[in-house]
PDB file of C-alpha atoms in Angstrom:
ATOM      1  CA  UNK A1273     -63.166 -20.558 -15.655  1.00  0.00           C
ATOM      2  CA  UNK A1274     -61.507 -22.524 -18.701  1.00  0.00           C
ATOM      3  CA  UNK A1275     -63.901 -24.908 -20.436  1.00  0.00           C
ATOM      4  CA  UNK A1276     -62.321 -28.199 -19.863  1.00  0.00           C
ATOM      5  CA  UNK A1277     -64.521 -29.891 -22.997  1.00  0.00           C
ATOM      6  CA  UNK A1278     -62.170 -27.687 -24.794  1.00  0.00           C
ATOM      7  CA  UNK A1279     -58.986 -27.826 -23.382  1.00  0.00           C
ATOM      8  CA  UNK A1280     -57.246 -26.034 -26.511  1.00  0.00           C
ATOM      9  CA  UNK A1281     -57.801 -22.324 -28.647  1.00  0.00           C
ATOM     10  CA  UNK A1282     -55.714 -20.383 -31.096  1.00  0.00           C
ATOM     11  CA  UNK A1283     -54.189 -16.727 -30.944  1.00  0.00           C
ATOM     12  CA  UNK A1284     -53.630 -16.690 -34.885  1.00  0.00           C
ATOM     13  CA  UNK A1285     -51.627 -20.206 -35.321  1.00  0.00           C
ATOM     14  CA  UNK A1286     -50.405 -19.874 -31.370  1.00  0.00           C
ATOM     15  CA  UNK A1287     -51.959 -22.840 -29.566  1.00  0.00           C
ATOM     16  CA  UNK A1288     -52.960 -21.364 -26.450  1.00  0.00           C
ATOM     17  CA  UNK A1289     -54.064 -24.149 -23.525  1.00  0.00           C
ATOM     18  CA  UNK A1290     -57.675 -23.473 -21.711  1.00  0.00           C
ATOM     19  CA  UNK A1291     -56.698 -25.581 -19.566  1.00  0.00           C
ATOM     20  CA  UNK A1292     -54.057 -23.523 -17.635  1.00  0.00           C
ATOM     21  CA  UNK A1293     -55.075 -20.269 -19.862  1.00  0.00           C
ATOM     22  CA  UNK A1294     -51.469 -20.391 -21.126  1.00  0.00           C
ATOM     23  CA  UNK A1295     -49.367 -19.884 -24.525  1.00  0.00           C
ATOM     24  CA  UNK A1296     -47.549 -22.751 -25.770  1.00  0.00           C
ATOM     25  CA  UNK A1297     -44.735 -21.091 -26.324  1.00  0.00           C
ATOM     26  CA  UNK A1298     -43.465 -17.195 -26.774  1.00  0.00           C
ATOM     27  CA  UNK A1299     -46.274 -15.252 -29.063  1.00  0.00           C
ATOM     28  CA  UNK A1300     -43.562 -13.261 -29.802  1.00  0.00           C
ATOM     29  CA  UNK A1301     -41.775 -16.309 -31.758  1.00  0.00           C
ATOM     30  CA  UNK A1302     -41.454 -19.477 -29.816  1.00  0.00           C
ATOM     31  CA  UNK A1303     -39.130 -21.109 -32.199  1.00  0.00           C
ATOM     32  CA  UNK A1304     -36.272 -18.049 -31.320  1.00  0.00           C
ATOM     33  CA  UNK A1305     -37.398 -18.525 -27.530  1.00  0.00           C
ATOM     34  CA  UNK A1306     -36.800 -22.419 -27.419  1.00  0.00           C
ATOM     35  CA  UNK A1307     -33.326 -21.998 -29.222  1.00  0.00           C
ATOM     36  CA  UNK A1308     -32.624 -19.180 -26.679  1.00  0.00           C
ATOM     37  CA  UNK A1309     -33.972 -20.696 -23.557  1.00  0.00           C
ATOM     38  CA  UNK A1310     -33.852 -24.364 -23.738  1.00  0.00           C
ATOM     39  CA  UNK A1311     -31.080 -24.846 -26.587  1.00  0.00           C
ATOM     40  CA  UNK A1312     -28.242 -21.936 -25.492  1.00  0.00           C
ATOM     41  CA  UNK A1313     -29.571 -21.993 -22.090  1.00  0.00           C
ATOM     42  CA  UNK A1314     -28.180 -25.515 -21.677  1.00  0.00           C
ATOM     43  CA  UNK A1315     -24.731 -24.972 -23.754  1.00  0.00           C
ATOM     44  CA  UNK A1316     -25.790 -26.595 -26.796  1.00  0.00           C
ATOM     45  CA  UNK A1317     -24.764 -27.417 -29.203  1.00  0.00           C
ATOM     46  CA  UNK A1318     -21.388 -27.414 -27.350  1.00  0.00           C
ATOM     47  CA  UNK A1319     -22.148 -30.655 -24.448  1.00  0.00           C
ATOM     48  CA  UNK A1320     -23.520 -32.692 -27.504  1.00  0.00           C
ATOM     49  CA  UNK A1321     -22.045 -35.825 -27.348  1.00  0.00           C
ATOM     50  CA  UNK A1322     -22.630 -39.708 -28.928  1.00  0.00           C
ATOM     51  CA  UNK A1323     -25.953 -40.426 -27.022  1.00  0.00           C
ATOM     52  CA  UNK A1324     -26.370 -37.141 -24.514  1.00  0.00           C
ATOM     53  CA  UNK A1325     -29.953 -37.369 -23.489  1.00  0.00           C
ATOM     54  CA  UNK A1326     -31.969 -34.197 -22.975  1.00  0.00           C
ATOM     55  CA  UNK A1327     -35.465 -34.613 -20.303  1.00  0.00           C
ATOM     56  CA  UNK A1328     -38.739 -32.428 -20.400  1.00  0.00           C
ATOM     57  CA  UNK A1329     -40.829 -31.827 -18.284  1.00  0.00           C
ATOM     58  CA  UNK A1330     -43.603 -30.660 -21.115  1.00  0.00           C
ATOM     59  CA  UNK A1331     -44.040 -31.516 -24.360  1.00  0.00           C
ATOM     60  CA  UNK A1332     -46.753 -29.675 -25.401  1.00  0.00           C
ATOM     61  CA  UNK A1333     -46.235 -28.965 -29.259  1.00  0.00           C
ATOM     62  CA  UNK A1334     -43.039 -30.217 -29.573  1.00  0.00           C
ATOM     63  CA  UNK A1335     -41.036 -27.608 -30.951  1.00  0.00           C
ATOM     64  CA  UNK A1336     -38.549 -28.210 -28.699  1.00  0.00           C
ATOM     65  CA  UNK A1337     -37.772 -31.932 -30.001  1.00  0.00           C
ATOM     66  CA  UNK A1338     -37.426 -30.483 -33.371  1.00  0.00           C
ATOM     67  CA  UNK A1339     -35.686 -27.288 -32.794  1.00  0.00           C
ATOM     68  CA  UNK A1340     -33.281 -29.657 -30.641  1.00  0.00           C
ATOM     69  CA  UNK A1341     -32.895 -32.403 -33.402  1.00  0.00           C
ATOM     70  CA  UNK A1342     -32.505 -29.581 -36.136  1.00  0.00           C
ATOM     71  CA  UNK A1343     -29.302 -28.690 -34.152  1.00  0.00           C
ATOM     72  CA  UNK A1344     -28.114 -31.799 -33.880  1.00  0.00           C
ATOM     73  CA  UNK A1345     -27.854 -32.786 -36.985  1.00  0.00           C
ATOM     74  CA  UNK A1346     -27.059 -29.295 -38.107  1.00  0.00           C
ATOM     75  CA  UNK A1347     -24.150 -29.828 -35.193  1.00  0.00           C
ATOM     76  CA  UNK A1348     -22.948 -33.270 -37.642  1.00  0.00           C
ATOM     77  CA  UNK A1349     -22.349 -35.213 -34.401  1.00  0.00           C
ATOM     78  CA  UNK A1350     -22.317 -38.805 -34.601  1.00  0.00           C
ATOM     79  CA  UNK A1351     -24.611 -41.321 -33.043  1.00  0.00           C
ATOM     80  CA  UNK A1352     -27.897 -41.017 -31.507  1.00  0.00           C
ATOM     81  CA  UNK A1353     -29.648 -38.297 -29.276  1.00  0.00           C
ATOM     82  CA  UNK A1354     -31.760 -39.361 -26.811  1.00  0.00           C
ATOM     83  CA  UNK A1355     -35.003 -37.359 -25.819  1.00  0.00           C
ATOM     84  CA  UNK A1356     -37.663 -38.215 -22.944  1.00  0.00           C
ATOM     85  CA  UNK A1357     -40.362 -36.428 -22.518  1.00  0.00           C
ATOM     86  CA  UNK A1358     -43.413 -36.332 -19.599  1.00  0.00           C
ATOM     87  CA  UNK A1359     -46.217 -34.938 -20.342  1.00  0.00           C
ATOM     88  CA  UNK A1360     -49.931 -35.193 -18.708  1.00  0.00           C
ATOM     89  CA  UNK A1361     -51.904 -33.895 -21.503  1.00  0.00           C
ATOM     90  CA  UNK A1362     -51.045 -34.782 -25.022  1.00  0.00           C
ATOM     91  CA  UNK A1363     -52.172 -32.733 -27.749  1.00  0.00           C
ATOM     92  CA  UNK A1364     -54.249 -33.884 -30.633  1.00  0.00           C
ATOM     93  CA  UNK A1365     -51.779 -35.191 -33.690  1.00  0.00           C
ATOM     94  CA  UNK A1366     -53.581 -32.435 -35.790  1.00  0.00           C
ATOM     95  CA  UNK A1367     -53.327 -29.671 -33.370  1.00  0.00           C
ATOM     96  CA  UNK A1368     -49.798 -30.607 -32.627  1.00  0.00           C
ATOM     97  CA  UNK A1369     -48.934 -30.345 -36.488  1.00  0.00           C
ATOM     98  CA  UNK A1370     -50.957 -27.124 -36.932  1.00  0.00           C
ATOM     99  CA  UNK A1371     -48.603 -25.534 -34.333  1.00  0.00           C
ATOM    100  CA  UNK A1372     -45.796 -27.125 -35.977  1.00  0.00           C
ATOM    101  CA  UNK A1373     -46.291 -25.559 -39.774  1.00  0.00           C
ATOM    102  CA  UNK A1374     -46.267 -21.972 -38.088  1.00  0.00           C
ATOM    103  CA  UNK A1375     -42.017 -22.862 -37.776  1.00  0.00           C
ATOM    104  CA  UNK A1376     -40.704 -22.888 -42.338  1.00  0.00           C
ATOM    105  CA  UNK A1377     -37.357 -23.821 -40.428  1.00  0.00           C
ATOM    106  CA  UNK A1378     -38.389 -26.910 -39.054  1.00  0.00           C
ATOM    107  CA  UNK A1379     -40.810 -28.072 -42.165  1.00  0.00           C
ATOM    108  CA  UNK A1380     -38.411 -31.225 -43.024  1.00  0.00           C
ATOM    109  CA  UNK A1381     -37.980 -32.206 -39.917  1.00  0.00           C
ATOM    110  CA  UNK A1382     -41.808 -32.108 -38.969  1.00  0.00           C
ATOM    111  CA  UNK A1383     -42.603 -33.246 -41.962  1.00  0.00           C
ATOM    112  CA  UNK A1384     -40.315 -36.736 -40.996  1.00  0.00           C
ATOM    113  CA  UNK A1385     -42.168 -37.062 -37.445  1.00  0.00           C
ATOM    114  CA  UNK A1386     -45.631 -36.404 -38.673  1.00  0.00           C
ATOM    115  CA  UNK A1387     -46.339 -39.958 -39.590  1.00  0.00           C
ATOM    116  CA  UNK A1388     -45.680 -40.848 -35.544  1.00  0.00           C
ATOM    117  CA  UNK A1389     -47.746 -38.336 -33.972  1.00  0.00           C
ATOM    118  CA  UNK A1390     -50.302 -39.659 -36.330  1.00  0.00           C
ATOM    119  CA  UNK A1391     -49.780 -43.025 -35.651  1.00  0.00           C
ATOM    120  CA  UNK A1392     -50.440 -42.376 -31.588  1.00  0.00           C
ATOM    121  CA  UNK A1393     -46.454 -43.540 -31.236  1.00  0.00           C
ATOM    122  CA  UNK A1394     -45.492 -42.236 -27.372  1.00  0.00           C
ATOM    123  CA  UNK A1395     -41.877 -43.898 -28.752  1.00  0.00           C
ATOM    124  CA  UNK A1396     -39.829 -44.163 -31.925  1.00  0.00           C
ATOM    125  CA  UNK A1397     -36.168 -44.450 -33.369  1.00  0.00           C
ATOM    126  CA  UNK A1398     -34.891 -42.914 -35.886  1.00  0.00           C
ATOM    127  CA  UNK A1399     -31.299 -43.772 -36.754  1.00  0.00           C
ATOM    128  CA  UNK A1400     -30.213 -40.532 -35.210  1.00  0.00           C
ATOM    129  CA  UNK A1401     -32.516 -40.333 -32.432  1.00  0.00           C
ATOM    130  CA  UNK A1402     -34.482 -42.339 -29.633  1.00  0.00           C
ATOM    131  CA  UNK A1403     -37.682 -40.428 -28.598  1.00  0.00           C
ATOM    132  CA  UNK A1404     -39.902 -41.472 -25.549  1.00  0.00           C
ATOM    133  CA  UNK A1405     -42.748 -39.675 -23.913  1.00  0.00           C
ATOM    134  CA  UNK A1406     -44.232 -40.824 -21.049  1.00  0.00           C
ATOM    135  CA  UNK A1407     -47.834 -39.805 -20.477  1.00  0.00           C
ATOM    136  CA  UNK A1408     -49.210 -38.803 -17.160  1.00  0.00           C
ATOM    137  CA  UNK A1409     -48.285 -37.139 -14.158  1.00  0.00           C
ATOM    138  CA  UNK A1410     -45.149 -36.289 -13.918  1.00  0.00           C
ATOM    139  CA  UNK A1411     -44.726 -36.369 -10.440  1.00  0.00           C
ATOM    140  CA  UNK A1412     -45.790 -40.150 -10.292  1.00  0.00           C
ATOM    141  CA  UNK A1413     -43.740 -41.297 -13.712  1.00  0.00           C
ATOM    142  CA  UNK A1414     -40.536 -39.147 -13.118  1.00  0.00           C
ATOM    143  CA  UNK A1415     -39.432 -41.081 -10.012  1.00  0.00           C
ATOM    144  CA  UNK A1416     -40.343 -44.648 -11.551  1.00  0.00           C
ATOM    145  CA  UNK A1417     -37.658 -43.510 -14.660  1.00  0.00           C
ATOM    146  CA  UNK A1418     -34.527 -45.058 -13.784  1.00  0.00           C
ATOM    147  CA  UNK A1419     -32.436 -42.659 -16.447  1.00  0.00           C
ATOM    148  CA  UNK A1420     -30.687 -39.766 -16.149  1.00  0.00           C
ATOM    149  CA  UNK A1421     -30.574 -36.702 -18.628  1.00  0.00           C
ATOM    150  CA  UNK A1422     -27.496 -34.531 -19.385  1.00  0.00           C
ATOM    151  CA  UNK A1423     -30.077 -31.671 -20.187  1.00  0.00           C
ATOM    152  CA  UNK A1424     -33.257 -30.815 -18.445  1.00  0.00           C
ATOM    153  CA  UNK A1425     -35.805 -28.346 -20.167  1.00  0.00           C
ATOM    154  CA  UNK A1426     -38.510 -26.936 -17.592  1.00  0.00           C
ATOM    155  CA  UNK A1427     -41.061 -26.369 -20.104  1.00  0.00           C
ATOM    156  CA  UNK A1428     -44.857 -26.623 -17.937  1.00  0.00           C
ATOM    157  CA  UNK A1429     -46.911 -23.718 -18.231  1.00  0.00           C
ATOM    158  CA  UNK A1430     -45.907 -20.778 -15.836  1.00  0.00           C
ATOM    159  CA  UNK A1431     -46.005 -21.882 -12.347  1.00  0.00           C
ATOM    160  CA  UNK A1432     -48.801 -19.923 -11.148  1.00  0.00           C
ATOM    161  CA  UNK A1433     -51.223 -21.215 -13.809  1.00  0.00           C
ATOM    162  CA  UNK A1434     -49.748 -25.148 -13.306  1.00  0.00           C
ATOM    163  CA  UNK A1435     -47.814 -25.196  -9.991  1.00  0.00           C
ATOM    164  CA  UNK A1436     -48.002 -28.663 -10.094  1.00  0.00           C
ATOM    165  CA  UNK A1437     -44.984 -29.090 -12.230  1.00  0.00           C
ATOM    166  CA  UNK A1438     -42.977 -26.835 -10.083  1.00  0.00           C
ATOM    167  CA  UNK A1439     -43.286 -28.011  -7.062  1.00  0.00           C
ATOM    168  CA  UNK A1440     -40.130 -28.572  -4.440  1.00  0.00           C
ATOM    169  CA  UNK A1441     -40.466 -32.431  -4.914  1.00  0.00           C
ATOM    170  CA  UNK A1442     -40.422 -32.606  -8.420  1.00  0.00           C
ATOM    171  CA  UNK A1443     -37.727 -30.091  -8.810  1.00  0.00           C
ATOM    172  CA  UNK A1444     -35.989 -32.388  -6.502  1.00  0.00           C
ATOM    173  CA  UNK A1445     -36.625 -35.840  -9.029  1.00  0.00           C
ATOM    174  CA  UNK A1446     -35.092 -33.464 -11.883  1.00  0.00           C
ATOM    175  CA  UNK A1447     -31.826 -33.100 -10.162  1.00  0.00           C
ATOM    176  CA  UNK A1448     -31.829 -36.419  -8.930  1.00  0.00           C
ATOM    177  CA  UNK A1449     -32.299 -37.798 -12.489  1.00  0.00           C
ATOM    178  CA  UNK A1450     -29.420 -35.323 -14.333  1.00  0.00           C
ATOM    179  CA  UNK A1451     -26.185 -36.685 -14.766  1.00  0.00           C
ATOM    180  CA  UNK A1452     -22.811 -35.294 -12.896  1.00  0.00           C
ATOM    181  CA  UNK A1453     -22.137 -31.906 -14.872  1.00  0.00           C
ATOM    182  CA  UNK A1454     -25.788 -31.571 -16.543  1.00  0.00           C
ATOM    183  CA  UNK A1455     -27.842 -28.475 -16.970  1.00  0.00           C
ATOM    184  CA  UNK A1456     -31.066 -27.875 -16.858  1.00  0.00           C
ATOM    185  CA  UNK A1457     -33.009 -24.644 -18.331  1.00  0.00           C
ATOM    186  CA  UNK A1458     -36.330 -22.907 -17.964  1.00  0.00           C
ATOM    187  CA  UNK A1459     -37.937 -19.358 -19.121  1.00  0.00           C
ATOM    188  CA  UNK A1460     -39.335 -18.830 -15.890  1.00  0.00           C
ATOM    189  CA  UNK A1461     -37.412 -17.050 -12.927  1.00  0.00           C
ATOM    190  CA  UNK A1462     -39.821 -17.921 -10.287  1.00  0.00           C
ATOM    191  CA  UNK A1463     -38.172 -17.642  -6.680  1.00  0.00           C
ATOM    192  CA  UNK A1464     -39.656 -20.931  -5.733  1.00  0.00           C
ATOM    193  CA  UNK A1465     -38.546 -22.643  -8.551  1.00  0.00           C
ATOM    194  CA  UNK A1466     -34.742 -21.378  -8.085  1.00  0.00           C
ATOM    195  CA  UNK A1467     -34.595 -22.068  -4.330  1.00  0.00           C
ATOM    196  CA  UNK A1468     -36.361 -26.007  -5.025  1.00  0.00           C
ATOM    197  CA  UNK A1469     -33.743 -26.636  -8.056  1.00  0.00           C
ATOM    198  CA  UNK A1470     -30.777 -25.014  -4.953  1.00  0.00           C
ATOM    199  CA  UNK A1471     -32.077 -26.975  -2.235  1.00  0.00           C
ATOM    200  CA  UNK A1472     -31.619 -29.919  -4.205  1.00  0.00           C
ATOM    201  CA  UNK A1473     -28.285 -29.644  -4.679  1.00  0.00           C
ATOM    202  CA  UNK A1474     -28.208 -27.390  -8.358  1.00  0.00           C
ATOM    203  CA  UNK A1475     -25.842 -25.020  -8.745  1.00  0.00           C
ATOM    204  CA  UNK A1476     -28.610 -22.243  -9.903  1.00  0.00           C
ATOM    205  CA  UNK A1477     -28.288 -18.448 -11.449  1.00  0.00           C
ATOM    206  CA  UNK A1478     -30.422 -16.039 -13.113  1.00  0.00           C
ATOM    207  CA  UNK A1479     -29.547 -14.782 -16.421  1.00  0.00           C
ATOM    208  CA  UNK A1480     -31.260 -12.873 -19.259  1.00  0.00           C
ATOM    209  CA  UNK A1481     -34.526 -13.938 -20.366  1.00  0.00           C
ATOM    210  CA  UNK A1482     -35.902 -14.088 -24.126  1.00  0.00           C
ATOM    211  CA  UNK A1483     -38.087 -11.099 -25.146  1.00  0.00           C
ATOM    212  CA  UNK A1484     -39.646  -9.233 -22.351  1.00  0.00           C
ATOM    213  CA  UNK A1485     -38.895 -11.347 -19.876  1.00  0.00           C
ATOM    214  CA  UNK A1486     -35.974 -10.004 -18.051  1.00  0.00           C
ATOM    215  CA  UNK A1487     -34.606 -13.246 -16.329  1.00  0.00           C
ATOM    216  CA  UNK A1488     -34.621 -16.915 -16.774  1.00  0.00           C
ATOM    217  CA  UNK A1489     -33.256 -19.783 -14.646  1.00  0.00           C
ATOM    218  CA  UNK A1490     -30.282 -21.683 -15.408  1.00  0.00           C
ATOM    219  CA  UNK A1491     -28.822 -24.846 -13.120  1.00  0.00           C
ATOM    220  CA  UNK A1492     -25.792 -26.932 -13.014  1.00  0.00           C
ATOM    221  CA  UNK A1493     -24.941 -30.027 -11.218  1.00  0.00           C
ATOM    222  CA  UNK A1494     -22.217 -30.458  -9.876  1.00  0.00           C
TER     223      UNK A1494
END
């Protein structure tokens, strides 16, 4: 049973959650997984447009929010990016930044958004991005957000350790809250989680996964 006083330990500089007895990302390299997965998996940098709005469900360290600005600005698009986030249990500034410094790549970058998680900000603008994460349960404060993401990363911890953030009506919210030729992405390849993302209306394939795992879920809407 996972010591709940402790919700948080560390496989080298890993963050691993006690919680749901889960990595925070690939131990292989999570960086190269969250470009592969999340990034490619939802044709970016090609959809990036003036304000295109990528949704999470997961925001655990945030590497993807800086592996996702990184290649926006790398990308030299214009405007702002948009990025909301729900997550139930935010990590500690500190830990959060220790998990950060294990990426060189993203150093400026997390360097520049230090100062917020610091600060306790759950929302900030920069002048080339608008970031927003709304704490709690995601299956109460995703179908109170009256938005609607061109880019969906499915980023809980694997759905047999937190099936809570897989569930059919949740899966449901995220289609209903993607925009008219968005994508979503997510490592896992879960039956369940394919057939909830179908049902609700997703256009929805497996295709190569990152590392060892052989598939990973990609959807459309139509």
């Amino acid at each position: 049973m996972a010591d709940q006083s402790k919700p948080l330990d560390w496989n080298g500089e890993t963050p691993v959650s006690l919680r749901f007895d889960d990595p925070y990302y690939s131990l292989e390299n999570g960086l190269n997984e969250t470009r592969y997965v999340f990034l490619t998996g939802n044709d970016l940098p090609q959809r990036f447009c003036d304000g295109f709005h990528i949704a999470e469900l997961g925001f655990g360290t945030g590497l993807n929010l800086l592996a996702s600005l990184q290649l926006w600005r790398q990308s030299g698009i214009s405007g702002k990016l948009h990025f909301t986030t729900f997550e139930a249990f935010p990590l500690e500034a500190e830990d959060m930044i220790r998990a950060q410094a294990a990426f060189p790549d993203l150093a400026e970058i997390a360097q520049e958004l230090a100062p917020f998680w610091k600060s306790g900000a759950s929302r900030f603008e920069l002048p080339d991005l608008t970031f927003e994460m709304k704490v709690g349960d995601a299956r109460e404060s995703l179908p109170r957000w009256d938005d609607q993401a061109d880019a969906w990363f499915l980023d809980g911890f694997a759905p047999a350790k937190n099936p809570e953030l897989w569930d059919d009506a949740l899966m449901a919210q995220v289609a209903s809250h993607m925009s008219p030729g968005g994508m979503a992405a997510t490592y896992t390849a879960a039956g369940h989680v394919r057939r909830a993302l179908a049902a609700a209306g997703l256009e929805v394939v497996r295709i190569p996964g990152y590392g060892r795992k052989r598939h990973m879920t990609q959807a459309r809407k139509p």
